[in-house]
mmCIF file of C-alpha atoms and ligand atoms in Angstrom:
data_model
loop_
_atom_site.group_PDB
_atom_site.id
_atom_site.type_symbol
_atom_site.label_atom_id
_atom_site.label_comp_id
_atom_site.label_asym_id
_atom_site.label_seq_id
_atom_site.Cartn_x
_atom_site.Cartn_y
_atom_site.Cartn_z
ATOM 1 C CA MET A 99 -1.206 -115.821 -138.763
ATOM 2 C CA GLU A 100 0.645 -112.795 -137.490
ATOM 3 C CA HIS A 101 3.645 -111.577 -139.502
ATOM 4 C CA ARG A 102 6.418 -109.615 -137.926
ATOM 5 C CA GLY A 103 9.557 -108.130 -139.383
ATOM 6 C CA ILE A 104 12.263 -106.839 -137.109
ATOM 7 C CA PRO A 105 13.849 -103.438 -137.387
ATOM 8 C CA GLN A 106 17.488 -104.283 -138.080
ATOM 9 C CA GLU A 107 18.815 -101.580 -135.752
ATOM 10 C CA GLN A 108 16.738 -102.894 -132.851
ATOM 11 C CA ALA A 109 17.910 -106.429 -133.518
ATOM 12 C CA ASP A 110 21.560 -105.427 -133.656
ATOM 13 C CA SER A 111 21.745 -102.958 -130.802
ATOM 14 C CA GLY A 112 19.755 -104.873 -128.188
ATOM 15 C CA ASP A 113 21.362 -107.069 -125.618
ATOM 16 C CA PHE A 114 20.376 -110.437 -124.246
ATOM 17 C CA ALA A 115 19.297 -109.034 -120.875
ATOM 18 C CA SER A 116 16.583 -106.924 -122.511
ATOM 19 C CA LEU A 117 15.030 -110.057 -124.032
ATOM 20 C CA GLY A 118 13.868 -111.316 -120.641
ATOM 21 C CA LEU A 119 16.560 -113.921 -119.971
ATOM 22 C CA SER A 120 17.678 -114.645 -116.420
ATOM 23 C CA GLN A 121 21.155 -114.174 -114.943
ATOM 24 C CA PRO A 122 22.355 -117.829 -115.115
ATOM 25 C CA ILE A 123 21.489 -117.936 -118.814
ATOM 26 C CA LEU A 124 23.137 -114.554 -119.380
ATOM 27 C CA ASP A 125 26.249 -115.921 -117.680
ATOM 28 C CA ALA A 126 26.221 -118.931 -120.001
ATOM 29 C CA LEU A 127 26.059 -116.540 -122.972
ATOM 30 C CA THR A 128 28.995 -114.543 -121.647
ATOM 31 C CA ARG A 129 31.004 -117.753 -121.338
ATOM 32 C CA LEU A 130 30.200 -118.447 -124.991
ATOM 33 C CA ASN A 131 31.229 -114.918 -125.975
ATOM 34 C CA PHE A 132 27.799 -114.175 -127.409
ATOM 35 C CA THR A 133 27.570 -110.459 -126.671
ATOM 36 C CA HIS A 134 24.595 -109.416 -128.811
ATOM 37 C CA PRO A 135 21.629 -111.387 -130.047
ATOM 38 C CA THR A 136 21.392 -112.074 -133.770
ATOM 39 C CA PRO A 137 18.176 -110.784 -135.446
ATOM 40 C CA ILE A 138 16.440 -114.170 -135.246
ATOM 41 C CA GLN A 139 17.311 -114.433 -131.540
ATOM 42 C CA ALA A 140 16.105 -110.887 -130.843
ATOM 43 C CA ALA A 141 12.805 -111.706 -132.536
ATOM 44 C CA VAL A 142 12.128 -115.235 -131.351
ATOM 45 C CA ILE A 143 13.267 -115.258 -127.715
ATOM 46 C CA PRO A 144 10.701 -112.788 -126.265
ATOM 47 C CA LEU A 145 7.858 -114.456 -128.204
ATOM 48 C CA ALA A 146 8.916 -117.912 -127.083
ATOM 49 C CA LEU A 147 9.225 -116.773 -123.473
ATOM 50 C CA ALA A 148 5.725 -115.358 -123.749
ATOM 51 C CA GLY A 149 4.499 -118.801 -124.808
ATOM 52 C CA ARG A 150 3.642 -118.046 -128.437
ATOM 53 C CA ASP A 151 3.971 -120.506 -131.307
ATOM 54 C CA VAL A 152 6.637 -119.198 -133.658
ATOM 55 C CA ILE A 153 7.664 -119.849 -137.250
ATOM 56 C CA GLY A 154 11.219 -118.639 -137.854
ATOM 57 C CA LEU A 155 12.176 -118.203 -141.486
ATOM 58 C CA ALA A 156 15.862 -117.592 -141.314
ATOM 59 C CA GLN A 157 18.976 -118.185 -143.304
ATOM 60 C CA THR A 158 21.316 -120.907 -142.292
ATOM 61 C CA GLY A 159 23.928 -119.781 -139.752
ATOM 62 C CA SER A 160 21.628 -117.108 -138.370
ATOM 63 C CA GLY A 161 21.803 -118.324 -134.774
ATOM 64 C CA LYS A 162 18.504 -120.190 -134.617
ATOM 65 C CA THR A 163 19.771 -122.916 -132.276
ATOM 66 C CA ALA A 164 20.135 -120.357 -129.493
ATOM 67 C CA ALA A 165 16.863 -118.704 -130.576
ATOM 68 C CA PHE A 166 14.970 -121.821 -129.501
ATOM 69 C CA GLY A 167 17.528 -123.273 -127.076
ATOM 70 C CA LEU A 168 17.657 -120.296 -124.721
ATOM 71 C CA PRO A 169 13.880 -120.137 -124.077
ATOM 72 C CA LEU A 170 13.846 -123.909 -123.528
ATOM 73 C CA ALA A 171 16.657 -123.688 -120.985
ATOM 74 C CA GLU A 172 14.961 -120.703 -119.360
ATOM 75 C CA ARG A 173 11.615 -122.357 -118.962
ATOM 76 C CA HIS A 174 12.358 -125.805 -117.612
ATOM 77 C CA GLN A 175 13.564 -127.333 -114.358
ATOM 78 C CA HIS A 176 15.383 -130.595 -113.880
ATOM 79 C CA GLY A 177 13.514 -133.707 -112.869
ATOM 80 C CA GLU A 178 9.963 -133.100 -114.078
ATOM 81 C CA GLY A 179 10.014 -135.559 -116.982
ATOM 82 C CA VAL A 180 10.576 -134.769 -120.658
ATOM 83 C CA ARG A 181 9.328 -131.228 -121.201
ATOM 84 C CA GLY A 182 11.017 -130.264 -124.472
ATOM 85 C CA LEU A 183 11.553 -132.077 -127.783
ATOM 86 C CA ILE A 184 13.670 -130.892 -130.703
ATOM 87 C CA LEU A 185 13.335 -132.727 -133.992
ATOM 88 C CA SER A 186 16.389 -132.373 -136.242
ATOM 89 C CA PRO A 187 16.908 -133.497 -139.834
ATOM 90 C CA THR A 188 20.373 -135.010 -139.430
ATOM 91 C CA ARG A 189 22.450 -136.635 -136.744
ATOM 92 C CA GLU A 190 25.082 -133.918 -136.969
ATOM 93 C CA ILE A 191 22.582 -131.110 -136.412
ATOM 94 C CA ALA A 192 21.046 -133.055 -133.520
ATOM 95 C CA MET A 193 24.465 -133.463 -131.889
ATOM 96 C CA GLN A 194 25.226 -129.757 -132.252
ATOM 97 C CA THR A 195 21.873 -128.860 -130.745
ATOM 98 C CA LYS A 196 22.469 -131.117 -127.767
ATOM 99 C CA ASP A 197 25.862 -129.478 -127.180
ATOM 100 C CA PHE A 198 24.217 -126.049 -127.072
ATOM 101 C CA LEU A 199 21.471 -127.238 -124.728
ATOM 102 C CA ASP A 200 24.057 -128.747 -122.386
ATOM 103 C CA LEU A 201 25.775 -125.363 -122.187
ATOM 104 C CA PHE A 202 22.616 -123.303 -121.766
ATOM 105 C CA GLY A 203 21.072 -125.679 -119.241
ATOM 106 C CA ARG A 204 24.178 -126.268 -117.152
ATOM 107 C CA ASP A 205 23.209 -124.042 -114.230
ATOM 108 C CA ARG A 206 19.783 -125.652 -113.986
ATOM 109 C CA HIS A 207 21.237 -129.140 -114.348
ATOM 110 C CA LEU A 208 19.010 -129.762 -117.344
ATOM 111 C CA ALA A 209 19.651 -133.179 -118.845
ATOM 112 C CA THR A 210 19.308 -133.625 -122.599
ATOM 113 C CA VAL A 211 19.184 -137.015 -124.278
ATOM 114 C CA LEU A 212 20.188 -137.564 -127.908
ATOM 115 C CA LEU A 213 18.077 -140.067 -129.868
ATOM 116 C CA ILE A 214 19.608 -140.470 -133.303
ATOM 117 C CA GLY A 215 19.844 -143.320 -135.782
ATOM 118 C CA GLY A 216 23.038 -145.009 -136.925
ATOM 119 C CA VAL A 217 24.197 -145.732 -133.382
ATOM 120 C CA ARG A 218 23.311 -148.476 -130.909
ATOM 121 C CA ILE A 219 19.930 -148.084 -129.245
ATOM 122 C CA GLY A 220 20.942 -149.714 -125.911
ATOM 123 C CA PRO A 221 22.778 -146.702 -124.457
ATOM 124 C CA GLN A 222 19.760 -144.570 -125.418
ATOM 125 C CA PHE A 223 17.499 -146.796 -123.273
ATOM 126 C CA ASP A 224 19.871 -146.216 -120.356
ATOM 127 C CA ALA A 225 19.985 -142.450 -120.941
ATOM 128 C CA LEU A 226 16.168 -142.343 -121.052
ATOM 129 C CA LYS A 227 15.980 -144.145 -117.698
ATOM 130 C CA ARG A 228 18.034 -141.337 -116.144
ATOM 131 C CA ARG A 229 15.037 -138.977 -116.426
ATOM 132 C CA PRO A 230 16.067 -136.455 -119.089
ATOM 133 C CA ASP A 231 14.351 -133.077 -119.310
ATOM 134 C CA LEU A 232 14.897 -132.466 -123.021
ATOM 135 C CA VAL A 233 15.098 -134.781 -126.021
ATOM 136 C CA VAL A 234 16.918 -134.000 -129.270
ATOM 137 C CA ALA A 235 16.069 -136.553 -131.934
ATOM 138 C CA THR A 236 15.992 -137.438 -135.589
ATOM 139 C CA PRO A 237 12.449 -138.510 -136.605
ATOM 140 C CA GLY A 238 13.048 -142.199 -137.409
ATOM 141 C CA ARG A 239 14.824 -143.108 -134.178
ATOM 142 C CA LEU A 240 12.383 -141.124 -132.069
ATOM 143 C CA LEU A 241 9.486 -143.021 -133.616
ATOM 144 C CA ASP A 242 11.277 -146.248 -132.806
ATOM 145 C CA HIS A 243 11.427 -145.207 -129.134
ATOM 146 C CA ILE A 244 7.800 -144.051 -129.115
ATOM 147 C CA GLU A 245 6.691 -147.409 -130.516
ATOM 148 C CA ARG A 246 8.766 -149.330 -127.982
ATOM 149 C CA ARG A 247 7.374 -147.035 -125.248
ATOM 150 C CA THR A 248 10.883 -146.261 -124.074
ATOM 151 C CA VAL A 249 10.325 -142.508 -124.167
ATOM 152 C CA ARG A 250 7.465 -140.806 -122.345
ATOM 153 C CA LEU A 251 6.280 -137.596 -123.975
ATOM 154 C CA GLN A 252 2.920 -137.161 -122.218
ATOM 155 C CA GLY A 253 4.204 -134.217 -120.192
ATOM 156 C CA LEU A 254 5.756 -132.445 -123.205
ATOM 157 C CA GLU A 255 5.330 -128.671 -123.221
ATOM 158 C CA ASP A 256 7.698 -127.463 -125.939
ATOM 159 C CA LEU A 257 8.253 -128.808 -129.430
ATOM 160 C CA VAL A 258 10.826 -127.498 -131.898
ATOM 161 C CA LEU A 259 10.878 -128.549 -135.546
ATOM 162 C CA ASP A 260 14.312 -127.513 -136.721
ATOM 163 C CA GLU A 261 15.053 -127.145 -140.451
ATOM 164 C CA ALA A 262 11.532 -128.332 -141.281
ATOM 165 C CA ASP A 263 12.042 -127.975 -145.044
ATOM 166 C CA HIS A 264 15.192 -130.049 -144.836
ATOM 167 C CA MET A 265 13.405 -132.806 -142.864
ATOM 168 C CA LEU A 266 10.753 -132.962 -145.580
ATOM 169 C CA ASP A 267 13.421 -133.020 -148.325
ATOM 170 C CA LEU A 268 14.819 -136.103 -146.633
ATOM 171 C CA GLY A 269 11.394 -137.759 -146.812
ATOM 172 C CA PHE A 270 10.555 -137.537 -143.102
ATOM 173 C CA LEU A 271 6.990 -136.228 -143.490
ATOM 174 C CA PRO A 272 5.240 -139.525 -142.546
ATOM 175 C CA GLN A 273 7.444 -139.975 -139.467
ATOM 176 C CA ILE A 274 6.974 -136.353 -138.388
ATOM 177 C CA ARG A 275 3.204 -136.685 -138.661
ATOM 178 C CA ARG A 276 3.236 -139.837 -136.545
ATOM 179 C CA VAL A 277 5.434 -138.199 -133.922
ATOM 180 C CA LEU A 278 3.239 -135.103 -133.804
ATOM 181 C CA ARG A 279 0.127 -137.203 -133.331
ATOM 182 C CA ALA A 280 1.758 -138.867 -130.321
ATOM 183 C CA LEU A 281 2.347 -135.544 -128.549
ATOM 184 C CA PRO A 282 -0.015 -133.696 -126.199
ATOM 185 C CA ASP A 283 -2.144 -131.103 -128.053
ATOM 186 C CA LYS A 284 -1.590 -128.494 -125.409
ATOM 187 C CA ARG A 285 1.985 -127.439 -126.065
ATOM 188 C CA ARG A 286 4.039 -124.657 -127.602
ATOM 189 C CA THR A 287 5.572 -125.230 -131.029
ATOM 190 C CA MET A 288 8.442 -123.474 -132.744
ATOM 191 C CA MET A 289 9.304 -124.241 -136.317
ATOM 192 C CA PHE A 290 12.388 -123.141 -138.231
ATOM 193 C CA SER A 291 12.753 -123.403 -141.959
ATOM 194 C CA ALA A 292 14.704 -121.703 -144.737
ATOM 195 C CA THR A 293 11.765 -122.008 -147.134
ATOM 196 C CA MET A 294 7.996 -122.527 -146.822
ATOM 197 C CA PRO A 295 6.982 -125.162 -149.386
ATOM 198 C CA PRO A 296 3.318 -126.304 -149.284
ATOM 199 C CA GLN A 297 4.099 -129.384 -147.168
ATOM 200 C CA VAL A 298 5.691 -127.216 -144.464
ATOM 201 C CA GLN A 299 2.672 -124.909 -144.677
ATOM 202 C CA GLY A 300 0.506 -128.001 -144.184
ATOM 203 C CA LEU A 301 2.318 -128.874 -140.937
ATOM 204 C CA VAL A 302 1.827 -125.302 -139.760
ATOM 205 C CA SER A 303 -1.917 -125.300 -140.276
ATOM 206 C CA GLN A 304 -2.401 -128.745 -138.781
ATOM 207 C CA PHE A 305 -0.049 -128.669 -135.837
ATOM 208 C CA MET A 306 0.505 -125.060 -134.747
ATOM 209 C CA THR A 307 -1.710 -122.625 -132.893
ATOM 210 C CA ASP A 308 -1.949 -119.013 -134.055
ATOM 211 C CA PRO A 309 1.779 -118.796 -134.813
ATOM 212 C CA VAL A 310 3.742 -115.587 -135.217
ATOM 213 C CA ARG A 311 5.800 -115.697 -138.374
ATOM 214 C CA ILE A 312 9.242 -114.115 -138.231
ATOM 215 C CA ASP A 313 10.485 -113.653 -141.738
ATOM 216 C CA LEU A 314 14.177 -112.893 -141.963
ATOM 217 C CA LEU A 315 14.560 -114.433 -145.357
ATOM 218 C CA PRO A 316 12.518 -112.193 -147.640
ATOM 219 C CA GLU A 317 14.668 -112.824 -150.677
ATOM 220 C CA GLY A 318 16.145 -116.206 -149.857
ATOM 221 C CA ARG A 319 19.652 -114.823 -149.643
ATOM 222 C CA ALA A 320 22.693 -116.437 -148.102
ATOM 223 C CA ALA A 321 24.467 -114.923 -145.108
ATOM 224 C CA GLU A 322 26.023 -111.503 -145.392
ATOM 225 C CA GLY A 323 29.791 -111.313 -145.132
ATOM 226 C CA ILE A 324 30.366 -113.891 -147.870
ATOM 227 C CA ASP A 325 32.630 -113.200 -150.827
ATOM 228 C CA HIS A 326 31.137 -115.243 -153.708
ATOM 229 C CA ARG A 327 33.547 -116.114 -156.526
ATOM 230 C CA LEU A 328 33.173 -117.982 -159.778
ATOM 231 C CA TYR A 329 35.951 -119.871 -161.562
ATOM 232 C CA LEU A 330 34.875 -120.688 -165.094
ATOM 233 C CA VAL A 331 37.120 -123.349 -166.586
ATOM 234 C CA GLU A 332 37.141 -126.165 -169.106
ATOM 235 C CA GLU A 333 35.904 -129.519 -167.793
ATOM 236 C CA ARG A 334 39.442 -131.002 -167.959
ATOM 237 C CA ASP A 335 40.837 -128.175 -165.774
ATOM 238 C CA LYS A 336 38.488 -128.537 -162.814
ATOM 239 C CA LYS A 337 40.837 -130.699 -160.771
ATOM 240 C CA ALA A 338 43.773 -128.350 -161.437
ATOM 241 C CA CYS A 339 41.568 -125.439 -160.413
ATOM 242 C CA LEU A 340 40.644 -127.130 -157.125
ATOM 243 C CA ILE A 341 44.272 -127.917 -156.363
ATOM 244 C CA SER A 342 45.337 -124.384 -157.225
ATOM 245 C CA LEU A 343 42.647 -122.871 -154.954
ATOM 246 C CA LEU A 344 43.701 -125.117 -152.086
ATOM 247 C CA ALA A 345 47.355 -124.247 -152.579
ATOM 248 C CA ARG A 346 46.628 -120.523 -152.486
ATOM 249 C CA ASP A 347 44.590 -120.331 -149.281
ATOM 250 C CA GLU A 348 45.703 -121.846 -146.026
ATOM 251 C CA GLY A 349 42.505 -121.632 -143.985
ATOM 252 C CA SER A 350 40.084 -124.425 -143.169
ATOM 253 C CA THR A 351 38.231 -125.400 -146.317
ATOM 254 C CA LEU A 352 35.103 -127.408 -147.057
ATOM 255 C CA VAL A 353 34.901 -128.876 -150.570
ATOM 256 C CA PHE A 354 31.484 -129.876 -151.903
ATOM 257 C CA LEU A 355 30.817 -132.445 -154.599
ATOM 258 C CA ARG A 356 27.456 -133.742 -155.731
ATOM 259 C CA ARG A 357 28.028 -137.486 -155.606
ATOM 260 C CA LYS A 358 29.530 -139.781 -152.979
ATOM 261 C CA ILE A 359 31.746 -141.466 -155.553
ATOM 262 C CA ASP A 360 33.154 -138.086 -156.613
ATOM 263 C CA ALA A 361 33.741 -137.138 -152.978
ATOM 264 C CA GLU A 362 35.769 -140.336 -152.539
ATOM 265 C CA TRP A 363 37.728 -139.534 -155.716
ATOM 266 C CA ALA A 364 38.430 -135.936 -154.667
ATOM 267 C CA CYS A 365 39.543 -136.984 -151.198
ATOM 268 C CA ARG A 366 41.998 -139.460 -152.715
ATOM 269 C CA GLN A 367 43.330 -136.897 -155.209
ATOM 270 C CA LEU A 368 43.894 -134.336 -152.471
ATOM 271 C CA GLN A 369 45.617 -136.917 -150.286
ATOM 272 C CA LEU A 370 47.957 -137.655 -153.193
ATOM 273 C CA GLU A 371 48.682 -133.930 -153.409
ATOM 274 C CA GLY A 372 49.703 -134.024 -149.749
ATOM 275 C CA HIS A 373 46.696 -132.223 -148.267
ATOM 276 C CA PRO A 374 45.442 -133.217 -144.804
ATOM 277 C CA VAL A 375 41.907 -134.171 -145.844
ATOM 278 C CA GLU A 376 38.906 -136.246 -144.702
ATOM 279 C CA ARG A 377 35.493 -136.889 -146.238
ATOM 280 C CA ILE A 378 31.905 -137.083 -145.114
ATOM 281 C CA HIS A 379 28.949 -138.511 -147.030
ATOM 282 C CA SER A 380 26.023 -140.787 -146.385
ATOM 283 C CA ASP A 381 27.831 -144.045 -147.190
ATOM 284 C CA ARG A 382 30.192 -143.516 -144.273
ATOM 285 C CA SER A 383 29.290 -144.894 -140.862
ATOM 286 C CA GLN A 384 28.186 -142.572 -138.096
ATOM 287 C CA SER A 385 31.447 -143.022 -136.224
ATOM 288 C CA GLN A 386 33.472 -142.234 -139.372
ATOM 289 C CA ARG A 387 31.369 -139.100 -139.946
ATOM 290 C CA THR A 388 31.756 -137.974 -136.350
ATOM 291 C CA LYS A 389 35.503 -138.601 -136.462
ATOM 292 C CA ALA A 390 35.918 -136.712 -139.751
ATOM 293 C CA LEU A 391 33.972 -133.738 -138.381
ATOM 294 C CA ALA A 392 35.818 -133.701 -135.076
ATOM 295 C CA GLY A 393 39.190 -133.814 -136.850
ATOM 296 C CA PHE A 394 38.155 -130.961 -139.116
ATOM 297 C CA ARG A 395 36.816 -128.943 -136.207
ATOM 298 C CA GLN A 396 40.055 -129.402 -134.260
ATOM 299 C CA GLY A 397 42.205 -128.551 -137.285
ATOM 300 C CA GLU A 398 43.768 -132.020 -137.622
ATOM 301 C CA HIS A 399 42.919 -131.850 -141.322
ATOM 302 C CA ARG A 400 42.201 -128.477 -142.772
ATOM 303 C CA VAL A 401 40.221 -129.828 -145.717
ATOM 304 C CA LEU A 402 36.911 -131.673 -145.514
ATOM 305 C CA VAL A 403 35.281 -133.091 -148.643
ATOM 306 C CA ALA A 404 31.500 -133.459 -148.420
ATOM 307 C CA THR A 405 28.284 -134.140 -150.294
ATOM 308 C CA ASP A 406 25.168 -132.035 -149.729
ATOM 309 C CA VAL A 407 23.172 -134.576 -147.749
ATOM 310 C CA ALA A 408 25.909 -135.174 -145.212
ATOM 311 C CA ALA A 409 26.964 -131.602 -144.824
ATOM 312 C CA ARG A 410 23.777 -129.583 -144.587
ATOM 313 C CA GLY A 411 23.446 -128.016 -141.193
ATOM 314 C CA ILE A 412 27.022 -128.673 -140.123
ATOM 315 C CA ASP A 413 28.082 -125.919 -137.793
ATOM 316 C CA ILE A 414 31.821 -125.537 -137.633
ATOM 317 C CA PRO A 415 33.046 -122.120 -136.636
ATOM 318 C CA ARG A 416 35.785 -120.531 -138.683
ATOM 319 C CA ILE A 417 35.403 -122.397 -141.964
ATOM 320 C CA GLU A 418 37.084 -119.804 -144.132
ATOM 321 C CA HIS A 419 36.533 -121.202 -147.553
ATOM 322 C CA ILE A 420 33.839 -123.232 -149.282
ATOM 323 C CA ILE A 421 34.809 -124.677 -152.652
ATOM 324 C CA ASN A 422 32.061 -126.028 -154.857
ATOM 325 C CA PHE A 423 33.744 -128.482 -157.205
ATOM 326 C CA ASN A 424 30.634 -128.020 -159.279
ATOM 327 C CA PRO A 425 27.554 -125.851 -158.735
ATOM 328 C CA PRO A 426 24.924 -127.700 -156.691
ATOM 329 C CA GLU A 427 21.742 -129.025 -158.230
ATOM 330 C CA THR A 428 19.491 -126.428 -156.637
ATOM 331 C CA VAL A 429 19.776 -122.819 -155.533
ATOM 332 C CA GLU A 430 18.710 -123.884 -152.028
ATOM 333 C CA ASP A 431 21.737 -126.173 -151.871
ATOM 334 C CA TYR A 432 23.963 -123.276 -152.937
ATOM 335 C CA ILE A 433 22.566 -121.151 -150.095
ATOM 336 C CA HIS A 434 22.971 -124.043 -147.635
ATOM 337 C CA ARG A 435 26.525 -124.801 -148.780
ATOM 338 C CA SER A 436 27.423 -121.110 -148.550
ATOM 339 C CA GLY A 437 25.927 -120.946 -145.069
ATOM 340 C CA ARG A 438 28.688 -123.242 -143.799
ATOM 341 C CA THR A 439 31.030 -120.263 -143.855
ATOM 342 C CA ALA A 440 30.554 -116.805 -142.334
ATOM 343 C CA ARG A 441 28.787 -118.395 -139.337
ATOM 344 C CA GLY A 442 27.514 -115.917 -136.789
ATOM 345 C CA THR A 443 29.358 -112.713 -137.461
ATOM 346 C CA LEU A 444 32.432 -114.034 -139.280
ATOM 347 C CA GLU A 445 33.383 -113.538 -142.895
ATOM 348 C CA GLY A 446 34.072 -116.190 -145.488
ATOM 349 C CA ARG A 447 34.537 -117.020 -149.130
ATOM 350 C CA VAL A 448 32.631 -119.310 -151.467
ATOM 351 C CA SER A 449 34.441 -120.323 -154.661
ATOM 352 C CA THR A 450 32.442 -122.154 -157.288
ATOM 353 C CA ILE A 451 34.212 -124.031 -160.064
ATOM 354 C CA ALA A 452 31.998 -124.311 -163.130
ATOM 355 C CA THR A 453 32.051 -124.984 -166.848
ATOM 356 C CA TRP A 454 29.947 -123.477 -169.616
ATOM 357 C CA ARG A 455 27.457 -126.314 -169.110
ATOM 358 C CA ASP A 456 26.524 -124.819 -165.726
ATOM 359 C CA LYS A 457 25.387 -121.507 -167.225
ATOM 360 C CA ALA A 458 21.698 -121.883 -166.301
ATOM 361 C CA MET A 459 22.502 -122.790 -162.695
ATOM 362 C CA ILE A 460 24.911 -119.877 -162.354
ATOM 363 C CA LYS A 461 22.149 -117.539 -163.533
ATOM 364 C CA SER A 462 19.767 -118.937 -160.900
ATOM 365 C CA MET A 463 22.420 -118.581 -158.192
ATOM 366 C CA GLU A 464 23.018 -114.986 -159.203
ATOM 367 C CA SER A 465 19.350 -114.147 -159.164
ATOM 368 C CA ALA A 466 18.979 -115.697 -155.693
ATOM 369 C CA LEU A 467 21.915 -113.609 -154.464
ATOM 370 C CA GLY A 468 20.592 -110.521 -156.221
ATOM 371 C CA LYS A 469 23.965 -109.832 -157.814
ATOM 372 C CA ARG A 470 26.475 -111.058 -160.368
ATOM 373 C CA ILE A 471 29.019 -113.500 -158.931
ATOM 374 C CA GLU A 472 32.468 -112.053 -159.616
ATOM 375 C CA ARG A 473 34.573 -114.027 -162.128
ATOM 376 C CA HIS A 474 38.052 -114.915 -160.899
ATOM 377 C CA GLU A 475 41.123 -116.677 -162.227
ATOM 378 C CA THR A 476 43.618 -118.866 -160.442
ATOM 379 C CA GLU A 477 47.238 -119.572 -161.128
ATOM 380 C CA GLY A 478 48.072 -122.248 -163.651
ATOM 381 C CA VAL A 479 44.520 -122.656 -164.976
ATOM 382 C CA GLU A 480 43.415 -121.165 -168.263
ATOM 383 C CA PRO A 481 40.032 -119.485 -167.638
ATOM 384 C CA TYR A 482 37.094 -120.200 -169.887
ATOM 385 C CA ARG A 483 36.230 -116.966 -171.649
ATOM 386 C CA GLU A 484 32.575 -116.075 -171.639
ATOM 387 C CA VAL A 485 31.533 -114.617 -174.941
ATOM 388 C CA LYS A 486 28.264 -112.815 -175.524
ATOM 389 C CA THR A 487 26.056 -114.887 -177.817
ATOM 390 C CA ALA A 488 26.068 -112.305 -180.646
ATOM 391 C CA ARG A 489 29.852 -112.043 -180.537
ATOM 392 C CA ARG A 490 30.192 -115.784 -180.470
ATOM 393 C CA ALA A 491 28.028 -116.044 -183.600
ATOM 394 C CA ARG A 492 30.272 -113.442 -185.308
ATOM 395 C CA ILE A 493 33.401 -115.386 -184.354
ATOM 396 C CA ARG A 494 31.875 -118.585 -185.649
ATOM 397 C CA ARG A 495 30.954 -116.883 -188.954
ATOM 398 C CA ARG A 496 34.505 -115.610 -189.256
ATOM 399 C CA LEU A 497 35.923 -119.062 -188.664
ATOM 400 C CA LEU A 498 33.702 -120.659 -191.279
HETATM 401 P P1 LIG B 234 23.138 -121.606 -135.787
HETATM 402 O O1 LIG B 234 22.393 -120.869 -136.884
HETATM 403 O O2 LIG B 234 22.351 -121.780 -134.573
HETATM 404 O O3 LIG B 234 23.699 -122.912 -136.319
HETATM 405 O O4 LIG B 234 24.395 -120.692 -135.352
HETATM 406 C C1 LIG B 234 25.386 -120.315 -136.253
HETATM 407 C C2 LIG B 234 26.673 -119.909 -135.563
HETATM 408 O O5 LIG B 234 26.535 -118.621 -134.974
HETATM 409 C C3 LIG B 234 27.132 -120.826 -134.441
HETATM 410 O O6 LIG B 234 28.508 -121.085 -134.635
HETATM 411 C C4 LIG B 234 26.916 -120.059 -133.170
HETATM 412 O O7 LIG B 234 27.897 -120.383 -132.220
HETATM 413 C C5 LIG B 234 27.040 -118.619 -133.647
HETATM 414 N N1 LIG B 234 26.177 -117.696 -132.878
HETATM 415 C C6 LIG B 234 24.870 -117.868 -132.604
HETATM 416 N N2 LIG B 234 24.384 -116.834 -131.907
HETATM 417 C C7 LIG B 234 25.403 -115.952 -131.752
HETATM 418 C C8 LIG B 234 25.530 -114.677 -131.108
HETATM 419 N N3 LIG B 234 24.499 -114.093 -130.526
HETATM 420 N N4 LIG B 234 26.733 -114.069 -131.138
HETATM 421 C C9 LIG B 234 27.784 -114.663 -131.747
HETATM 422 N N5 LIG B 234 27.738 -115.864 -132.373
HETATM 423 C C10 LIG B 234 26.559 -116.508 -132.383
#
């Protein structure tokens, strides 16, 4: 496998025209206000246009949708059968990807069909009959269509596995393998992932041909431009801390909790405090999730409460503040949660509320970020004072 890094200055100073994209696509980018390619776009687009298999290791929010979407839109014409397939881990990510493809492919009249679970299958049959050029799908529903022979993928030329590590975390490996076996061998494959666990490596060796690996995530760090803050409090003060943080900042805010039941509780508490708030987690129906996201996106409610599963991959521009009601269970989740702010080139803040019990996780988060997370205090909440172990032992001796 070939490994390539990208000189930062080249990635930042280039423009889209120099990557080999045609005028209609460049016009679409201008309409979107994308003036310069992000590093992953600068690296992936020329390789994809040249027909290479690519593995993109990139942080969340790095612009990977356009990195694969632009070459797809560039390469295909309308009306030749399904030529491109994008597999996405969640319905929300799939919907966002389709929206991008609709924009990029507008001048060429490229039609993209969305095949996701949790919604009625009938309209998908109808959409498939209208001869789409590209398919964006979650693995389970796509397999359903393959088995019913309602989607024809024999002419497929381009496959994208988006957020491969996330798809495997959700237990999609068997479905992905079955889908991949149903596709023509002669095709180009792009894979994007934030990490390369052995199972993802296994997919690479079995299903990709001489891929070029673009590694923009050497140290697993979250997006630049994020102000990480830690609020250490007593367990009983966590709710007061959340309410105080929400009262202080006015911008659009995403609040993460680990469990669905806690997300429901937090949403209710914030409603009682008079905040315009909605929630999103896996026990809510697809239409409720879509409605909550749309309302948040349009600013109808400035606060969205979410669990990790439902919220990974959500792309909402201008989320100013992420509040972790507690640190997530894994460092990867912290990076993913943080990636919901500072999208593209914007700046954002991540505030984590924690108690002394979370010490080990905080250490792991700090080592992933490569720096200490600044301790902060908020009005009306007594901070928990960290005491060095030796000093604490002295204090205890004195008290005894
Ligand atoms: P993605 O990683 O594809 O989910 O993209 C993250 C965010 O960055 C999205 O909100 C995009 O609209 C934005 N974005 C992607 N590429 C660019 C670009 N070249 N210039 C400005 N914003 C971008």
